[in-house]
Short mmCIF file of C-alpha atoms and ligand atoms in Angstrom, two decimals:
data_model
loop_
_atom_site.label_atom_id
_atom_site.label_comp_id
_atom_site.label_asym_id
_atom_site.label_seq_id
_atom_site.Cartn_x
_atom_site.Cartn_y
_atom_site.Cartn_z
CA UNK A 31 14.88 -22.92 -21.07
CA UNK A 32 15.35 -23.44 -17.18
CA UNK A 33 13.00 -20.48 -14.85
CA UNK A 34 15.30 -18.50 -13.25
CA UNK A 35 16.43 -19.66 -9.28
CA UNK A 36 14.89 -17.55 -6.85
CA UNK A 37 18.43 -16.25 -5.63
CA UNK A 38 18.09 -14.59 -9.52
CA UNK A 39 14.76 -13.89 -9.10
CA UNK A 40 15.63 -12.12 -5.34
CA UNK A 41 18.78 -10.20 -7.58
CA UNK A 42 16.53 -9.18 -10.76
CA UNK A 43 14.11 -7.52 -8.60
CA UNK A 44 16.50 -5.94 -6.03
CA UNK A 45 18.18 -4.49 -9.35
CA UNK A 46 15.24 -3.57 -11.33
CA UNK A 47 12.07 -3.36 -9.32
CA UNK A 48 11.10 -0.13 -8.01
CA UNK A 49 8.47 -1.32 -5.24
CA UNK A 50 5.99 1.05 -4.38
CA UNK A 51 7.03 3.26 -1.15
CA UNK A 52 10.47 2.48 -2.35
CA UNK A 53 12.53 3.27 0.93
CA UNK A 54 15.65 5.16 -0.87
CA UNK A 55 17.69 4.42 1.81
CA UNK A 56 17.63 0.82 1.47
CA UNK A 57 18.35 1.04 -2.22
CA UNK A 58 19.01 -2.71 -3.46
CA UNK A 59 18.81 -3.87 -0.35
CA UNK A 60 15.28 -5.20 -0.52
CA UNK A 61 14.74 -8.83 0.53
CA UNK A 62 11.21 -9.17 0.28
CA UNK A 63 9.49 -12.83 0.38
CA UNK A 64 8.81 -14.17 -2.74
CA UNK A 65 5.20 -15.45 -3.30
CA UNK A 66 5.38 -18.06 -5.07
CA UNK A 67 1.66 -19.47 -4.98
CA UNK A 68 -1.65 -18.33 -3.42
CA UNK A 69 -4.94 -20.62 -2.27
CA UNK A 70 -7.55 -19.53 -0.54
CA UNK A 71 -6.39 -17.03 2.74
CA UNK A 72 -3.13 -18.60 2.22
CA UNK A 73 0.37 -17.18 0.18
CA UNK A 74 3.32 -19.87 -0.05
CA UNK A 75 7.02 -18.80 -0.23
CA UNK A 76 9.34 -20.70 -2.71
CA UNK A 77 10.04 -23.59 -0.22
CA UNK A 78 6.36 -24.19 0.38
CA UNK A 79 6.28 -22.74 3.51
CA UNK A 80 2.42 -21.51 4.42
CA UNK A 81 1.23 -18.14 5.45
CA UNK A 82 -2.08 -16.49 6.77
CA UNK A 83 -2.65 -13.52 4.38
CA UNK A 84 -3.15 -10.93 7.17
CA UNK A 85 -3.90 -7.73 4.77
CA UNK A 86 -5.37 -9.78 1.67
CA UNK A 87 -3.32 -8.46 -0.41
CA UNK A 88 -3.46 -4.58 -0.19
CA UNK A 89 -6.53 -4.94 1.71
CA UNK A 90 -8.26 -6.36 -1.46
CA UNK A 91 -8.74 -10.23 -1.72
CA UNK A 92 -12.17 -10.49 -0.60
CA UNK A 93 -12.81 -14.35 -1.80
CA UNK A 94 -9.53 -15.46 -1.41
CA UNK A 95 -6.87 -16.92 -3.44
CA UNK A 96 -6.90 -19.52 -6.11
CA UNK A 97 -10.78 -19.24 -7.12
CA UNK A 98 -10.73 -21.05 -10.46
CA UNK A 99 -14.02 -19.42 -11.33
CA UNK A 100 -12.22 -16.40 -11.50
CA UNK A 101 -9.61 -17.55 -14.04
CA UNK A 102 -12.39 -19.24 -16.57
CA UNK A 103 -14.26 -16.46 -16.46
CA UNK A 104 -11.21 -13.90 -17.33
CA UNK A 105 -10.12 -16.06 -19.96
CA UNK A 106 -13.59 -16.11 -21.64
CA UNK A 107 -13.22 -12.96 -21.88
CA UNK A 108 -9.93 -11.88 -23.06
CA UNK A 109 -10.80 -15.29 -25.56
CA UNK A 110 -14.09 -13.48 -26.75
CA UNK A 111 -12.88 -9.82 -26.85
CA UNK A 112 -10.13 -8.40 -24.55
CA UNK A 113 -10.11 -5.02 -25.44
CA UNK A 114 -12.77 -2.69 -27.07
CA UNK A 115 -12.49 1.44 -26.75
CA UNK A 116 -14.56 2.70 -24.09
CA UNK A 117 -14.51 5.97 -25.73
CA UNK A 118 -17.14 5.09 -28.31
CA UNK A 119 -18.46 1.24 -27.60
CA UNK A 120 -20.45 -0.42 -25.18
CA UNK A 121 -19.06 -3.50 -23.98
CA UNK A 122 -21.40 -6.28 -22.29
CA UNK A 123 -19.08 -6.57 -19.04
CA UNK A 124 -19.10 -3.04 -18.84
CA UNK A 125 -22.28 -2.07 -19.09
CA UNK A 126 -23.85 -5.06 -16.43
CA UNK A 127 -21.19 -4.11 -14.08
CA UNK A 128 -22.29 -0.31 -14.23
CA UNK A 129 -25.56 -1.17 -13.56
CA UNK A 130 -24.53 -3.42 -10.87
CA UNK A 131 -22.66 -0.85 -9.02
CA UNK A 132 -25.46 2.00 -9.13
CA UNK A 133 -27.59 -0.94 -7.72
CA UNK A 134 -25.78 -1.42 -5.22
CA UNK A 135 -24.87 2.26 -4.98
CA UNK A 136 -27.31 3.91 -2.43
CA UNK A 137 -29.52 6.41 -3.41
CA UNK A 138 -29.22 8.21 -6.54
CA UNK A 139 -25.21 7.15 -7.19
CA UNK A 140 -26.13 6.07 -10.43
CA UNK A 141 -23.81 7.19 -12.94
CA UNK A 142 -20.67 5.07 -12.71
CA UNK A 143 -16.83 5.98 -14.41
CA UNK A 144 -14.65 3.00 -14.61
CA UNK A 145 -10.90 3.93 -13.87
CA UNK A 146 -7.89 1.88 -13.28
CA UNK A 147 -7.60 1.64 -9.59
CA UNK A 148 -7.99 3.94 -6.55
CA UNK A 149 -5.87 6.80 -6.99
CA UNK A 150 -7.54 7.34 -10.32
CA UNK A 151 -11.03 7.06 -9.06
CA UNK A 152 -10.36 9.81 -6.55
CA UNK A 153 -8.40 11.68 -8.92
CA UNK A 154 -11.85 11.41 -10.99
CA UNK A 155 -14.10 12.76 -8.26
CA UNK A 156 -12.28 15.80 -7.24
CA UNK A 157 -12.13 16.86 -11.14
CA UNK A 158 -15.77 16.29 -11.38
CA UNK A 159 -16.01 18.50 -8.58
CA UNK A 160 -13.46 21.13 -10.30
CA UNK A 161 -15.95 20.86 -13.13
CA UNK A 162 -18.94 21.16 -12.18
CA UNK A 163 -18.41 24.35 -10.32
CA UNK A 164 -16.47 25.69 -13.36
CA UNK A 165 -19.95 24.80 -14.48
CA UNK A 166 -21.80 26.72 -12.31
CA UNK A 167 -19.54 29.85 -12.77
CA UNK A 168 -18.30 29.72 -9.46
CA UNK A 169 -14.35 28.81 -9.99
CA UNK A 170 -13.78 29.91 -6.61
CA UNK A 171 -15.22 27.14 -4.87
CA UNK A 172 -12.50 24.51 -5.27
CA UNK A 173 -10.78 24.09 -1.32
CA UNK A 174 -10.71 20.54 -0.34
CA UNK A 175 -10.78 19.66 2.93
CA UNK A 176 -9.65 16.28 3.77
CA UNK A 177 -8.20 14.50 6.94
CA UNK A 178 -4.71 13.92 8.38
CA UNK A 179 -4.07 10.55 8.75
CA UNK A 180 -6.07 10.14 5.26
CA UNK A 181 -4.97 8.10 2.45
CA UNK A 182 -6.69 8.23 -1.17
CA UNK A 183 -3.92 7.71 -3.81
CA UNK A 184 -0.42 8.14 -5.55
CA UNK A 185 -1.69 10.29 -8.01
CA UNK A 186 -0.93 13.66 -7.97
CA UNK A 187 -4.25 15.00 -6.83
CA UNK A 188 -5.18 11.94 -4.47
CA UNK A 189 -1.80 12.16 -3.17
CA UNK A 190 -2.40 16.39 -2.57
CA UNK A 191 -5.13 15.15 -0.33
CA UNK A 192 -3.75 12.43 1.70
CA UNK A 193 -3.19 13.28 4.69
CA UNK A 194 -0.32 11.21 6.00
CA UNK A 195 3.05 12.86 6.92
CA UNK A 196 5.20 10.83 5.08
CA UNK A 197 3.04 11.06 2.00
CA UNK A 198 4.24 14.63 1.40
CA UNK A 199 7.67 15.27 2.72
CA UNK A 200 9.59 15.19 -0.34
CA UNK A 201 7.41 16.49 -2.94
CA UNK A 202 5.27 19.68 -3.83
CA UNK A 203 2.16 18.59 -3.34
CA UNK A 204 -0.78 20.45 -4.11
CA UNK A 205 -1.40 22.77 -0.71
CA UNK A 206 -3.52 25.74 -2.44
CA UNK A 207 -6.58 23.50 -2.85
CA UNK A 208 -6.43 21.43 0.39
CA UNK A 209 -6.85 21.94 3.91
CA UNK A 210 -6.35 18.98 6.69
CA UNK A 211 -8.90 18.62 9.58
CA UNK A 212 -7.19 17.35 12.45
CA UNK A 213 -6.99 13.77 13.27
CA UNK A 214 -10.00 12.10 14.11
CA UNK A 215 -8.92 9.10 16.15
CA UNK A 216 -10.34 8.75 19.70
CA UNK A 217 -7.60 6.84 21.05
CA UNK A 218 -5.95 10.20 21.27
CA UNK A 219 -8.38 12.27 23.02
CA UNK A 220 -6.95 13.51 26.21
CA UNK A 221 -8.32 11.06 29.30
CA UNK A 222 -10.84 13.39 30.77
CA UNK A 223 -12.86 13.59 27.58
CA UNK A 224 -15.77 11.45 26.56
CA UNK A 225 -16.05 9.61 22.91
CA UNK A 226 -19.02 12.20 22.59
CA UNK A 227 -17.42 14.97 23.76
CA UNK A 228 -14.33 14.00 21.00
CA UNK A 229 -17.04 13.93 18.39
CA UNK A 230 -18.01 17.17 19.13
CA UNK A 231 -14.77 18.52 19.21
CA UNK A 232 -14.21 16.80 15.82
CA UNK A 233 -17.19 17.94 13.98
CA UNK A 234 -16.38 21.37 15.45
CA UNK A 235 -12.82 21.28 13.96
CA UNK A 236 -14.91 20.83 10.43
CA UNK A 237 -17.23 23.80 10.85
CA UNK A 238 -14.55 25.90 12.02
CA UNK A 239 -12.76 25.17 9.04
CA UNK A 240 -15.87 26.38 6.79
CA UNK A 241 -15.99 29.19 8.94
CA UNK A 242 -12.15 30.01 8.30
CA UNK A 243 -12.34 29.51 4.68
CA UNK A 244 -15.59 30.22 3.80
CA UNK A 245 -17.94 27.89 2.43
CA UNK A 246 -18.20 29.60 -1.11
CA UNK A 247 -14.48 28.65 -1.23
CA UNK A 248 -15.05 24.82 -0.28
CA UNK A 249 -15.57 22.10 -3.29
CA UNK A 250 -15.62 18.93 -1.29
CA UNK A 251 -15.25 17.00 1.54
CA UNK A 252 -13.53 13.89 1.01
CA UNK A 253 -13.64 11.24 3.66
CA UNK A 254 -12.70 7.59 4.15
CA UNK A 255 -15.51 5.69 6.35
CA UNK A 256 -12.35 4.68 8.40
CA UNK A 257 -9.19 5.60 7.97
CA UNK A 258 -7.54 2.28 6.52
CA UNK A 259 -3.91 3.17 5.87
CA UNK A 260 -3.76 5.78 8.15
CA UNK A 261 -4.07 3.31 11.23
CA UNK A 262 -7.87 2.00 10.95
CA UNK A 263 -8.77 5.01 12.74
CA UNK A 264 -12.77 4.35 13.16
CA UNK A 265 -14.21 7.90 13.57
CA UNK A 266 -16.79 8.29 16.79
CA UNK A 267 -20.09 7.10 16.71
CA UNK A 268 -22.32 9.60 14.49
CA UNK A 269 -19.15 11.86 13.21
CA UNK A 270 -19.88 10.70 9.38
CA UNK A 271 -23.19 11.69 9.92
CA UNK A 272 -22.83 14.73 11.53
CA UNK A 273 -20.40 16.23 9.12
CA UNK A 274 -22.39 14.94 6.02
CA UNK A 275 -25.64 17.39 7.11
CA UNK A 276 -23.16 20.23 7.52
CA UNK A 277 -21.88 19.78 4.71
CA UNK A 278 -24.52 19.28 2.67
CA UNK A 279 -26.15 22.33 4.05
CA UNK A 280 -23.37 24.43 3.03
CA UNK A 281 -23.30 22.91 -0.51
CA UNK A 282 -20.23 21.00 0.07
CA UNK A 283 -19.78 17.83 -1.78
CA UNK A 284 -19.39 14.92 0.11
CA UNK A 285 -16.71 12.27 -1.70
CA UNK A 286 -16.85 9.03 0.48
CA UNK A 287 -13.27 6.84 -0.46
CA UNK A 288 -14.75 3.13 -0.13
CA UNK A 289 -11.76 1.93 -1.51
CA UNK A 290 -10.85 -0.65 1.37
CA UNK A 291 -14.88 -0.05 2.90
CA UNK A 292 -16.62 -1.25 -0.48
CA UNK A 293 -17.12 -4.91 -1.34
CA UNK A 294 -17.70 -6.49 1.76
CA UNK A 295 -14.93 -5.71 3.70
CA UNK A 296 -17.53 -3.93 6.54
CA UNK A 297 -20.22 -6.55 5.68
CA UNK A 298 -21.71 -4.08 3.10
CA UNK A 299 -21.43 -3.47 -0.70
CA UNK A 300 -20.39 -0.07 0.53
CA UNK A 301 -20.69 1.02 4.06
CA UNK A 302 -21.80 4.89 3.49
CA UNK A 303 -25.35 4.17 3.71
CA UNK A 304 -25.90 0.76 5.92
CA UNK A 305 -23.02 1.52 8.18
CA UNK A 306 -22.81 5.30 8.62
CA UNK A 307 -26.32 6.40 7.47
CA UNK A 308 -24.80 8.71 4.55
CA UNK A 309 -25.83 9.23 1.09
CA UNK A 310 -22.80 10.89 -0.51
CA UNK A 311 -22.52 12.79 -4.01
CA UNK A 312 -19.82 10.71 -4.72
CA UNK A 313 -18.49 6.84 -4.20
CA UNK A 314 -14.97 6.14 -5.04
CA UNK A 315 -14.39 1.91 -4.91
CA UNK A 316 -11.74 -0.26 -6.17
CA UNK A 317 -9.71 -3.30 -4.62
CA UNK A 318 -12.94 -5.53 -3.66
CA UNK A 319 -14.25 -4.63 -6.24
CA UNK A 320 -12.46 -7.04 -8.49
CA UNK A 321 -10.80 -9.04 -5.57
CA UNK A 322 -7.42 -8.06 -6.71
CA UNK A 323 -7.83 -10.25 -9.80
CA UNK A 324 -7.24 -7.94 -11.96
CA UNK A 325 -6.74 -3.78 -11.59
CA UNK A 326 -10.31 -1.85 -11.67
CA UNK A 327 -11.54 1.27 -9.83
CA UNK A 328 -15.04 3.23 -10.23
CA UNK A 329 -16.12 6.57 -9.06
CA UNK A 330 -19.81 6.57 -8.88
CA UNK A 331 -21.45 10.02 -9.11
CA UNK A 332 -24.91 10.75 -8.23
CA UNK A 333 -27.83 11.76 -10.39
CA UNK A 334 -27.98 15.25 -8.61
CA UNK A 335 -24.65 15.77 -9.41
CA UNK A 336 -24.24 14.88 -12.62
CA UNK A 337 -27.29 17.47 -13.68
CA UNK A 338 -25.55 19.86 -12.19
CA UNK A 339 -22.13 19.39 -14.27
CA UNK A 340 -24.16 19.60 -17.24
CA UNK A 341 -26.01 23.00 -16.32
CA UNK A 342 -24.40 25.11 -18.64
CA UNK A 343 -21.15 26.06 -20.78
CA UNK A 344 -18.71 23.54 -21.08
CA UNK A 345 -19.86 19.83 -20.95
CA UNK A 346 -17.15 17.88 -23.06
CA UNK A 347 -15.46 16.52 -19.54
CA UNK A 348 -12.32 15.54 -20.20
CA UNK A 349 -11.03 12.89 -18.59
CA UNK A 350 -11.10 9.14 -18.91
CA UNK A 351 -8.44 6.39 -19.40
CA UNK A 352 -7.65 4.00 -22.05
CA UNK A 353 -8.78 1.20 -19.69
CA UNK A 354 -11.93 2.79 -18.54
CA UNK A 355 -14.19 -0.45 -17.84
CA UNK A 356 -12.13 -2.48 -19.70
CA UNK A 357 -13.57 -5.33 -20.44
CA UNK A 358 -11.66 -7.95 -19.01
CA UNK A 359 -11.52 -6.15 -15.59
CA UNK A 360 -15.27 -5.77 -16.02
CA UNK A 361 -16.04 -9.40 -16.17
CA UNK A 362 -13.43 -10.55 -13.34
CA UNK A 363 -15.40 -8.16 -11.46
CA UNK A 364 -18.71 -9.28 -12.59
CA UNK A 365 -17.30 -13.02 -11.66
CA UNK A 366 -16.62 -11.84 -8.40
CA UNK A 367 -19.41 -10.40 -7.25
CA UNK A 368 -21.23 -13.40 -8.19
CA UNK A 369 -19.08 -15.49 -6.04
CA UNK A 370 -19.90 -12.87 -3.04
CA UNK A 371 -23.54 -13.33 -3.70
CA UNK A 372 -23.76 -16.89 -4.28
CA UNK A 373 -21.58 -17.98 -1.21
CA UNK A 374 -22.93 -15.13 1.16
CA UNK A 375 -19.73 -13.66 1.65
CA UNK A 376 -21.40 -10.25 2.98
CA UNK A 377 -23.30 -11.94 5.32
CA UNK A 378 -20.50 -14.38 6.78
CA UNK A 379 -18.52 -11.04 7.03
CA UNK A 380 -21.59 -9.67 9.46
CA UNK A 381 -21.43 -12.84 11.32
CA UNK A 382 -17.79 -13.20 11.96
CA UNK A 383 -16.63 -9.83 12.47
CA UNK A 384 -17.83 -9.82 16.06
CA UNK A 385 -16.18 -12.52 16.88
CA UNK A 386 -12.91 -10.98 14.66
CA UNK A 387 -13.26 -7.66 16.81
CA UNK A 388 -13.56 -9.73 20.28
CA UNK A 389 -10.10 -11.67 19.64
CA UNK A 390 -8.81 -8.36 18.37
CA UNK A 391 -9.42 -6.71 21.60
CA UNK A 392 -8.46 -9.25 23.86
CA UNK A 393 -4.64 -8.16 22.78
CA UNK A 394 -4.74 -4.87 24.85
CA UNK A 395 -4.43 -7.48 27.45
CA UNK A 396 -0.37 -6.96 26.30
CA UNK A 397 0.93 -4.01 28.25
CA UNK A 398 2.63 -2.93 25.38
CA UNK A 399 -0.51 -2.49 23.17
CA UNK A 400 -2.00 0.32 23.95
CA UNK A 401 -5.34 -0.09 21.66
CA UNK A 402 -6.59 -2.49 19.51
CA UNK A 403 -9.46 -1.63 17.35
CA UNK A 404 -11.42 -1.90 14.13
CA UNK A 405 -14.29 -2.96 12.60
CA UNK A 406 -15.73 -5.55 9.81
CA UNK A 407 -12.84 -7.20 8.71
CA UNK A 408 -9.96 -4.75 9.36
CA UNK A 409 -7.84 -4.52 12.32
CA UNK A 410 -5.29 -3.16 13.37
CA UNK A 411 -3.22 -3.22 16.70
CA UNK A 412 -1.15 0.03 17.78
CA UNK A 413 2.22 -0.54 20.48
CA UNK A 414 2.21 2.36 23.19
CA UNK A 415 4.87 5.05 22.82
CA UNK A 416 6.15 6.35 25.87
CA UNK A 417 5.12 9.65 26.23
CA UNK A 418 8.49 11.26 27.06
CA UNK A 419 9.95 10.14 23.45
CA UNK A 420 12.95 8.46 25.30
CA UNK A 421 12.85 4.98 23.70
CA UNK A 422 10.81 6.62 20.75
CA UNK A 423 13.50 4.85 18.35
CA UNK A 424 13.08 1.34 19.30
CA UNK A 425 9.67 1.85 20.14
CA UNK A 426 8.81 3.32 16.20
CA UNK A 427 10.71 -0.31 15.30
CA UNK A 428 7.86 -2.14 17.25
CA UNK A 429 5.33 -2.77 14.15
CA UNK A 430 8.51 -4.04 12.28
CA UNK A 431 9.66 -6.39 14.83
CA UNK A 432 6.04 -7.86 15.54
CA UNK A 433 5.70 -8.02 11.51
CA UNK A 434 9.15 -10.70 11.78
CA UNK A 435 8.29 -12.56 14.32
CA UNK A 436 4.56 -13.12 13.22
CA UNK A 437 6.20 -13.76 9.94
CA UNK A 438 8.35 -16.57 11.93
CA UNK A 439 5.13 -18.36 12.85
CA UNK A 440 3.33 -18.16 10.02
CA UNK A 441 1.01 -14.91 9.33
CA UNK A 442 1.88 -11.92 7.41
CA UNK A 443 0.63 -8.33 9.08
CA UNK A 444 1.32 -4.75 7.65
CA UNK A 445 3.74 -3.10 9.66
CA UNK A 446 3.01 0.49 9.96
CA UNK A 447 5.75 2.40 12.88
CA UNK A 448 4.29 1.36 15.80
CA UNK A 449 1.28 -0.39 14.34
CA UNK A 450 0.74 -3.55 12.75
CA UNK A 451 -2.60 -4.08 10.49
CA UNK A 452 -4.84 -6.43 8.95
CA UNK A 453 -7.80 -7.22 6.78
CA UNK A 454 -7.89 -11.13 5.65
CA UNK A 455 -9.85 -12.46 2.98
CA UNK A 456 -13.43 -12.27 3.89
CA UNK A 457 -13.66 -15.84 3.60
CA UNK A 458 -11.59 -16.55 6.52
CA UNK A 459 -13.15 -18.96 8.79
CA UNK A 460 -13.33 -19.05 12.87
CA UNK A 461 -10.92 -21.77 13.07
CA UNK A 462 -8.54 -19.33 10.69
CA UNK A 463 -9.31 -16.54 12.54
CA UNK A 464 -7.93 -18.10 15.68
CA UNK A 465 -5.30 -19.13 13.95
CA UNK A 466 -4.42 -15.58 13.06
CA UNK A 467 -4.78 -14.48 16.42
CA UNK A 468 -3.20 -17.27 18.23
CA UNK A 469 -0.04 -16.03 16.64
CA UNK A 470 -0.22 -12.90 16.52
CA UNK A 471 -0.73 -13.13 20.33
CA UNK A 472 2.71 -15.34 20.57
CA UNK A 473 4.61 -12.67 18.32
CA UNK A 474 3.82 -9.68 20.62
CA UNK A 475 4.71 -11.66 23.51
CA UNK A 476 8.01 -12.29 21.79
CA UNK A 477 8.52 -8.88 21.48
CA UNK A 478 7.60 -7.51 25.06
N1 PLP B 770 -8.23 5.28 -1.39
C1 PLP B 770 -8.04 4.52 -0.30
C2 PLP B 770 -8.95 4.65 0.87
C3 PLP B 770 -7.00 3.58 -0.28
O1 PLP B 770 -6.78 2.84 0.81
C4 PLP B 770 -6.18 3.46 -1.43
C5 PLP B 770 -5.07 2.49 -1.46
O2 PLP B 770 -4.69 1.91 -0.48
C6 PLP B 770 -6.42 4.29 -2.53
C7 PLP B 770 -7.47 5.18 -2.48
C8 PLP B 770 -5.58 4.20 -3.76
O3 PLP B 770 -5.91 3.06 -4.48
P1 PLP B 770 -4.91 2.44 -5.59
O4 PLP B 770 -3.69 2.00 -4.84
O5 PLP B 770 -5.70 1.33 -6.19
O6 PLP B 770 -4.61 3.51 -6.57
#
């Protein structure tokens, strides 16, 4: 039986697949590229034609495409044993990966709960949270104050606290337990103040929050290191710090989302502790964590907390997924943190990034880009918008039209309104880093 053409390919999915962030209004009219193969920091249409992976993925192939280590080692284990209850067994993937992850954990983040991505991890964390003060007899303190501009999930409760406008416009999100700090991203600040006087004003925003809803009404924090979908918004020097000691002296808890941080991306297993100088309660990791191979999340809960959600009453909690640390998920991730260790992936990521960052803000020499920043391995570049909202239409357009014409030459980006971002493989290499650069230095200049 003849594969299907890719015009039927191109039809079946424009009829039948609803793509995440499905715009409604383009309804069958989707002509995205088909990938037809993947090597290395590499995706190639159906005509063979190469592309530079920008994002990795979904900000998520950390050893690139194509790794045949990765495909022995997940067919060993669906061969051996694919699928074994984690309600009641232990499985050996499972169990070395846990331990691998409080290793790598800092402090005492030791107790690790597999989940199936993301969303669920965070979903995980803020009903741990729910249950450990039902625990403690103090149901009241449940508020969760998160950030705009955030993004933890599609689920219903990592959706509630995701922070991005378009996130919640058409449904009834969850608004009793959440409140937004304001946005945390210095390229706003108004020109006379300082990055240090922003951070103040930012960590003030947080304790006037507590002060408005009272800490004894508060849960948890929840926080990405840097704001990855929101715009790789990278939160003044000594904000994660600062707002970690308040809230840990208000009995807060404080939920860090590595999600896109974990796994290298920042040079780091996870970036809480060696980057930001944080030891959270909580750890929520996914993506990197099994380089997109195959779907895998964790939420990694300290010893501290965990006592605490076993104090008294109730201790039966209820949650978990059929594919909790399934086992083949387990393994692919196992496999892939071996490749990161063996090849020194975190420590080529340390080595490069400068470099990454210095081409990356070289673009603000564009007029039109009015700030290019990141950090690690993530980028992202943001088009100005003039101020009086005149050619706001065209000008919300500019992320898409850099996206095509980059796409012309040769690299994929994430288009996001006015922004376009990125976070390649963290195997890229200098010359490929040019590369990605190089063009998408031509595309802008196509566009101004
Ligand atoms: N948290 C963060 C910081 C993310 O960036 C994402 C996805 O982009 C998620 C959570 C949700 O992860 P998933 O899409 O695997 O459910």
């Amino acid at each position: 039986q003849n594969s299907p053409s890719p015009e039927e390919l191109h039809a079946f999915d424009r009829e039948h697949f609803l793509h995440p962030w499905h715009d409604m209004n383009a309804w069958r009219g989707y002509d995205n590229m088909l990938v037809e193969a993947a090597q290395g920091i590499y995706l190639y249409d159906e005509t063979g034609r190469k592309f530079i992976d920008g994002p990795g993925g979904m900000w998520c192939v950390q050893i690139g495409y194509g790794q045949a280590e990765m495909a022995e080692a997940i067919a060993a284990q669906v061969l051996k044993m694919p699928y074994a209850s984690p309600f009641t067994n232990v499985t050996q993937p499972g169990a070395i990966l846990a331990k691998k992850l409080a290793d790598f954990a800092p402090g005492d983040l030791n107790n690790v709960f597999f989940t199936t991505g993301g969303s669920t991890a965070v979903d995980t964390a803020l009903r741990a949270m729910q249950f450990m003060n039902n625990s403690l007899g103090r149901p009241e303190k449940k508020m969760i104050l998160a950030r705009e501009k955030g993004y933890h999930g599609s689920t219903y409760l990592a959706a509630s606290v995701s922070g991005k406008e378009r996130d919640v416009t058409k449904f009834d999100m969850e608004s009793r337990l959440v409140h937004f700090l304001p946005n945390v991203n210095p390229y706003l600040r108004p020109d006379e103040m300082s990055v240090a006087q922003w951070c103040d004003a930012k960590v003030q925003d947080l304790e006037e929050a507590i002060a408005q809803l009272g800490a004894e009404n508060i849960g948890a924090f929840i926080a990405e290191p840097i704001l990855s979908s929101g715009g790789v918004i990278v939160p003044p020097e000594g904000y994660h710090k600062r707002t970690f000691d308040i809230c840990r002296a208000h009995d807060i808890l404080y939920i860090s989302d590595e999600v896109v941080t974990g796994f290298g991306r920042l040079g780091h297993w996870f970036s809480s502790q060696a980057v930001f100088d944080i030891e959270p309660d909580i750890i929520t990791c996914a993506k990197g964590l099994t380089s997109g191979y195959l779907p895998l999340g964790a939420c990694i809960i300290s010893d501290r907390m965990m006592e605490r959600m076993t104090h008294r009453g109730e201790v039966l909690f209820s949650n978990g997924y059929t594919y909790s640390g399934h086992p083949v998920s387990c393994a692919a991730a196992l496999k892939n943190i071996e490749i990161l260790e063996r090849d020194n992936v975190l420590a080529h990521v340390r080595d490069i990034a400068p470099y990454f960052q210095e081409r990356l803000a070289r673009l603000t020499r564009y007029p039109i880009i009015g700030d290019a920043r990141g950090a690690g391995l993530i980028g992202c570049i943001e088009a100005r918008l003039s101020k009086d909202g005149s050619r706001l239409e065209d000008e919300r357009k500019i992320g898409a039209m850099i996206d095509q014409a980059c796409h012309d030459r040769g690299l994929i980006v994430r288009p996001l309104i006015n922004m376009c971002v990125f976070s390649p493989p963290l195997v890229i290499s200098r010359t490929q880093v040019n590369d990605l650069f190089d063009i998408l230095g031509q595309a802008i200049e196509t566009v101004c």
